[in-house]
PDB file of C-alpha atoms and ligand atoms in Angstrom:
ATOM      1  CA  UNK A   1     -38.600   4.058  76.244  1.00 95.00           C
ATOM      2  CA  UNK A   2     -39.462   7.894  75.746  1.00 97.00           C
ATOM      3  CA  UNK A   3     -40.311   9.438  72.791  1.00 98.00           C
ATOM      4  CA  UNK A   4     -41.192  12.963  71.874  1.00 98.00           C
ATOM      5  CA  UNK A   5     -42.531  13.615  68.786  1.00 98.00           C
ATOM      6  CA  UNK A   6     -45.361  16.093  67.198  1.00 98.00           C
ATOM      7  CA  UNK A   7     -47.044  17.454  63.805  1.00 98.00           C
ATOM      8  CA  UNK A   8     -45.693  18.950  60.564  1.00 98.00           C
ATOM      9  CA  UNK A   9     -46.290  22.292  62.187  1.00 98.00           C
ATOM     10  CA  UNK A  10     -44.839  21.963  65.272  1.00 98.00           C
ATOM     11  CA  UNK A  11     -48.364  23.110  66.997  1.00 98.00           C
ATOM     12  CA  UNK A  12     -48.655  19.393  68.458  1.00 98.00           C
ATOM     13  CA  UNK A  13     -46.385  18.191  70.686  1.00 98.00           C
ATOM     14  CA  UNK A  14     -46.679  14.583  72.562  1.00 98.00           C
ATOM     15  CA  UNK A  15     -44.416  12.465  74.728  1.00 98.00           C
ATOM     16  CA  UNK A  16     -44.550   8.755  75.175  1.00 98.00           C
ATOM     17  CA  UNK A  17     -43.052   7.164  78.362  1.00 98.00           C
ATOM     18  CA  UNK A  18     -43.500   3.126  78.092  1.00 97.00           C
ATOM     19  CA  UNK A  19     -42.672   0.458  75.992  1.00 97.00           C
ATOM     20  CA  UNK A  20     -44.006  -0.335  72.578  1.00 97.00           C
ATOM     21  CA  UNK A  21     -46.387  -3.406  72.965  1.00 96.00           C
ATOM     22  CA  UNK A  22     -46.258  -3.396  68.890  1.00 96.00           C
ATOM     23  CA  UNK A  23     -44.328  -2.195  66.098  1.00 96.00           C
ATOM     24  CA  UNK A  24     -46.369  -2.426  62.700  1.00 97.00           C
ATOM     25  CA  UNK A  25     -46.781  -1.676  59.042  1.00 97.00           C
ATOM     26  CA  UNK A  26     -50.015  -1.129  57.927  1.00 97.00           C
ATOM     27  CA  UNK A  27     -51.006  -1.809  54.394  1.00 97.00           C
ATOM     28  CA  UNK A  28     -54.582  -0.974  55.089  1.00 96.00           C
ATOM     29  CA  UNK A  29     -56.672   1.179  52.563  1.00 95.00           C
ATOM     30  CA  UNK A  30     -56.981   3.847  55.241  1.00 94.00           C
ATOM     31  CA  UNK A  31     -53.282   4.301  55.990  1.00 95.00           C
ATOM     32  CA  UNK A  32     -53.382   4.485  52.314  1.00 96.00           C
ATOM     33  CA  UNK A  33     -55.604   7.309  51.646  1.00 95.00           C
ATOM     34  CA  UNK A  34     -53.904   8.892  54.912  1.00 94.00           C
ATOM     35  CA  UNK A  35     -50.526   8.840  53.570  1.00 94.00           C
ATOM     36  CA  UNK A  36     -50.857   9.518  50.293  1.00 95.00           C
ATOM     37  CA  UNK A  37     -50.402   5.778  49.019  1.00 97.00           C
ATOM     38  CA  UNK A  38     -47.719   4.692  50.694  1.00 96.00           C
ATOM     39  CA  UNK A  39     -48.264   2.559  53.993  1.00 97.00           C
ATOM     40  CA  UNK A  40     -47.530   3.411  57.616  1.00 97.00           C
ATOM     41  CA  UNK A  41     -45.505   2.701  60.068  1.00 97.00           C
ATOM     42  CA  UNK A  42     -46.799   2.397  63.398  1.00 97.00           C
ATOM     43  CA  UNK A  43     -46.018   1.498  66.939  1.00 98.00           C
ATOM     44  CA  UNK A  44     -48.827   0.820  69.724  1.00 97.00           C
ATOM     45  CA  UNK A  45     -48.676   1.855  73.067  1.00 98.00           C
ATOM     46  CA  UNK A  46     -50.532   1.925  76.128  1.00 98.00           C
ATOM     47  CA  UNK A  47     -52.734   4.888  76.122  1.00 98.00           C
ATOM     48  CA  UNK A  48     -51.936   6.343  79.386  1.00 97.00           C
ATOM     49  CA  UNK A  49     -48.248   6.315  78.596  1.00 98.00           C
ATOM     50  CA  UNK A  50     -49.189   9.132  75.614  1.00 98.00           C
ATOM     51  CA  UNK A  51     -49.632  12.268  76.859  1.00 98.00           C
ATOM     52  CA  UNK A  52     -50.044  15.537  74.443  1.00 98.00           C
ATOM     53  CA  UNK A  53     -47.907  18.536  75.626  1.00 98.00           C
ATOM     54  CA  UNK A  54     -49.154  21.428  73.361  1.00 98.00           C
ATOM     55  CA  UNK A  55     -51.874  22.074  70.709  1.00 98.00           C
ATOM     56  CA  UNK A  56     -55.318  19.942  70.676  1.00 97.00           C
ATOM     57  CA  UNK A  57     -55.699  17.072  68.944  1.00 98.00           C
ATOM     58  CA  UNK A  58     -58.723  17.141  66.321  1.00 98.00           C
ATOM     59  CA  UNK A  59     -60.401  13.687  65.698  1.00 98.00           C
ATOM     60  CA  UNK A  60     -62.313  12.024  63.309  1.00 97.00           C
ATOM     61  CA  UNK A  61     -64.460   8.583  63.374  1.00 97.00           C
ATOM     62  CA  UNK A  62     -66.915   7.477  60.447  1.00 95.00           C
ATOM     63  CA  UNK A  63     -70.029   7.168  61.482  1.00 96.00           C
ATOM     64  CA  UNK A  64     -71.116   4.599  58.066  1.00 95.00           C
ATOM     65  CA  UNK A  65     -69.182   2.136  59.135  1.00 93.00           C
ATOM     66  CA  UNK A  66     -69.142  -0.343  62.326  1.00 92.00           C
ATOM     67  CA  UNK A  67     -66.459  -0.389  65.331  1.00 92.00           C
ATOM     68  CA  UNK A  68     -64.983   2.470  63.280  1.00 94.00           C
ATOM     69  CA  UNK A  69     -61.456   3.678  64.761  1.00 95.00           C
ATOM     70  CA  UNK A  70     -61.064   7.266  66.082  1.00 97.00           C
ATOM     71  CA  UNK A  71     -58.042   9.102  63.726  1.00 97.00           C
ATOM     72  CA  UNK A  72     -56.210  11.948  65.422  1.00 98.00           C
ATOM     73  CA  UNK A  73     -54.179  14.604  63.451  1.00 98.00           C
ATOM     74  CA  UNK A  74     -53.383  18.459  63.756  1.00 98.00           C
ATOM     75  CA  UNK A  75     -56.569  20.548  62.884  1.00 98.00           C
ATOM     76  CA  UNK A  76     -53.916  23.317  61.339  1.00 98.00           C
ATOM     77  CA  UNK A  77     -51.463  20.533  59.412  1.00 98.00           C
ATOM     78  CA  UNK A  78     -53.108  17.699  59.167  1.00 97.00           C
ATOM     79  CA  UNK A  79     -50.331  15.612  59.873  1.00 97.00           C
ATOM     80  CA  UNK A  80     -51.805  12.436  60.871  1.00 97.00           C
ATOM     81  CA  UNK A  81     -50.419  11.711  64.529  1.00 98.00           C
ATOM     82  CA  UNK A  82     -52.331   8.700  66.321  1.00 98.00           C
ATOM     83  CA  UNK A  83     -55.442   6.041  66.289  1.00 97.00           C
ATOM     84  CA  UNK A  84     -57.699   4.728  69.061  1.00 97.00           C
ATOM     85  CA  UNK A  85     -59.104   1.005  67.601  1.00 95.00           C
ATOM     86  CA  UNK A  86     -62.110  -0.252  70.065  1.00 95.00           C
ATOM     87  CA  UNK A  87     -60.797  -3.838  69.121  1.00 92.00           C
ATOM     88  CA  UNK A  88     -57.579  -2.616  71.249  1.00 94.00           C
ATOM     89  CA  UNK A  89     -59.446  -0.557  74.212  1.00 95.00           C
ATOM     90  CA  UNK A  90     -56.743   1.219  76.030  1.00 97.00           C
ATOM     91  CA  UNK A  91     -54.093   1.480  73.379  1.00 98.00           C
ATOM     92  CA  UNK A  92     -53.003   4.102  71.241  1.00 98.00           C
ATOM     93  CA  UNK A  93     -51.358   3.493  67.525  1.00 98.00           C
ATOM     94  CA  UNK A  94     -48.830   6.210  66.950  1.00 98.00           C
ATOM     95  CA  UNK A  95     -47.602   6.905  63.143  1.00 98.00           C
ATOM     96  CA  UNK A  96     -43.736   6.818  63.649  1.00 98.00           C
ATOM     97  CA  UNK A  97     -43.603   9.873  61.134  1.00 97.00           C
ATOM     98  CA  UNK A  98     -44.396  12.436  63.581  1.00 98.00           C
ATOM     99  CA  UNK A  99     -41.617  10.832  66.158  1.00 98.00           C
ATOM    100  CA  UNK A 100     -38.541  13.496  66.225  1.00 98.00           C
ATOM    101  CA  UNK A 101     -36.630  10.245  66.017  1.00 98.00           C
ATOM    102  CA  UNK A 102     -38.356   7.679  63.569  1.00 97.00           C
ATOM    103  CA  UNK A 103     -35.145   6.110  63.543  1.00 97.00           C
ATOM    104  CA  UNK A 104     -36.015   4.355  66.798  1.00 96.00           C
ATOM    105  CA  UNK A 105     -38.454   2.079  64.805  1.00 96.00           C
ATOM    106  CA  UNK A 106     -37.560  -1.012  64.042  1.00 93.00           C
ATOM    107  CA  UNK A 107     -39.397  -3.215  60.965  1.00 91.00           C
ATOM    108  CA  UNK A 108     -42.416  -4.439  62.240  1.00 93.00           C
ATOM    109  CA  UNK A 109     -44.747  -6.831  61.169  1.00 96.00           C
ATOM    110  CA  UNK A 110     -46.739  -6.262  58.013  1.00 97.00           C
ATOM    111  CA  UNK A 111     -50.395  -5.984  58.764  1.00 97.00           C
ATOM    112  CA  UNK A 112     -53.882  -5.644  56.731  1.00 96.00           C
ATOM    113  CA  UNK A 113     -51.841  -7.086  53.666  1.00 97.00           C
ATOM    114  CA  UNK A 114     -55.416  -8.379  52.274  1.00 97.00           C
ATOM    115  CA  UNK A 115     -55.266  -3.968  51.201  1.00 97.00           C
ATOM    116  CA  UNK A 116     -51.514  -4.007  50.038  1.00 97.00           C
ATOM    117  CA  UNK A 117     -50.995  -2.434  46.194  1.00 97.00           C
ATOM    118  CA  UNK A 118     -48.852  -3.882  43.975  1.00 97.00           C
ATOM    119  CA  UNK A 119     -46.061  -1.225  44.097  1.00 97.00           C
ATOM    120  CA  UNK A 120     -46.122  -2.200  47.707  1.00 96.00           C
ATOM    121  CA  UNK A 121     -43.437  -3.913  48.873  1.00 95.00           C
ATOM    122  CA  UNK A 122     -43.177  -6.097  52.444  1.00 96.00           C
ATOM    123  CA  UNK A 123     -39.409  -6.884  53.141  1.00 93.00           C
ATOM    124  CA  UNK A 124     -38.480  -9.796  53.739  1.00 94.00           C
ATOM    125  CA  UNK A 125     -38.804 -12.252  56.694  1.00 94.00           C
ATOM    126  CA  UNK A 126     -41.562 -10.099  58.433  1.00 95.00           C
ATOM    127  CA  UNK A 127     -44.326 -11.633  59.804  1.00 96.00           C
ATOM    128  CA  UNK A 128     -47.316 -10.429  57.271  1.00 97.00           C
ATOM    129  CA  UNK A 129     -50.842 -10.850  58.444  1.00 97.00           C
ATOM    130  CA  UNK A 130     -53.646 -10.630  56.011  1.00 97.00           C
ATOM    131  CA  UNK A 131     -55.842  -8.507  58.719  1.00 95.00           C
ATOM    132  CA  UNK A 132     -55.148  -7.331  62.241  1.00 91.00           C
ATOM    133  CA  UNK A 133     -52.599  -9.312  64.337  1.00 87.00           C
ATOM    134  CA  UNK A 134     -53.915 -11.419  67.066  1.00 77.00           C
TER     135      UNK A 134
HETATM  136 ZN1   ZN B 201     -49.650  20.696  62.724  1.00 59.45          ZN
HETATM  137 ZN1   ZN B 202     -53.753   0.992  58.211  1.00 59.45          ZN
END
C-alpha cells in the first residue's frame, strides 16, 4: 500500500510504503482534546515504511506522566499528523485525516473505549476494546 498524505498547510508532506499492521479508532481522552472532541481514526504502520518528504515535524511528549507517547504535528498548522507509543517500539500511528485519500480507511476497531463520551458513537460489529488492543 502507498499513501501520501500531509498537514492542513500543505508544509508537511509524508509517504507511506507498507501495509497497515492496524486500522483503529481511538476514543482516548487525548485524541479527544487533539481533535476537538471527536475521536480519531488511525492506522499503524511500521516506522521505517513512513518517511516525511517536506517540512519538519515538531513533537511533543509529557514529561508528568509515565511511558508518555511522542505526538507529531505541523509547528505552522498544527494539524496533528502521527504518534510514536513506546508500548509499540518501531511503529508509527498515523491520523487518517492528513491522508490525501482517507477514503482508503476502512472501520477499524474501537479502542480506549474506557474514555468514549456519550455523544460518541462505535458502529456496529467492531471489535471495541476498553484500552489498547493486544
Ligand atoms: Zn501545516
Ligand atoms: Zn487516542
Amino acid at each position: 500500500m502507498k499513501i501520501s498524505g500531509g498537514c492542513y498547510c500543505g508544509d508537511i508532506q509524508y509517504h507511506i510504503e507498507g501495509e497497515p499492521q492496524a486500522s483503529l479508532q481511538c476514543y482516548c481522552r487525548e485524541c479527544c482534546y487533539l481533535s476537538g472532541g471527536n475521536s480519531v481514526p488511525l492506522m499503524r504502520f511500521d516506522r521505517d515504511s513512513f518517511t516525511v518528504l517536506s517540512g519538519t515535524m515538531k513533537s511533543f511528549q509529557r514529561t508528568d506522566i509515565d511511558h508518555a507517547v511522542t505526538r507529531y504535528f505541523c509547528g505552522n498548522c498544527g494539524t496533528g499528523i502521527a504518534t510514536e507509543t513506546p508500548k509499540r517500539p518501531g511503529a508509527i500511528i498515523v491520523k487518517v485525516g492528513t491522508f490525501d485519500d482517507p477514503t482508503i480507511y476502512k472501520q477499524g476497531a474501537a479502542i480506549f473505549t474506557c474514555d468514549k463520551q456519550d455523544y460518541h458513537h462505535i458502529p456496529d460489529g467492531v471489535p471495541v476494546f476498553s484500552g489498547r488492543p493486544s
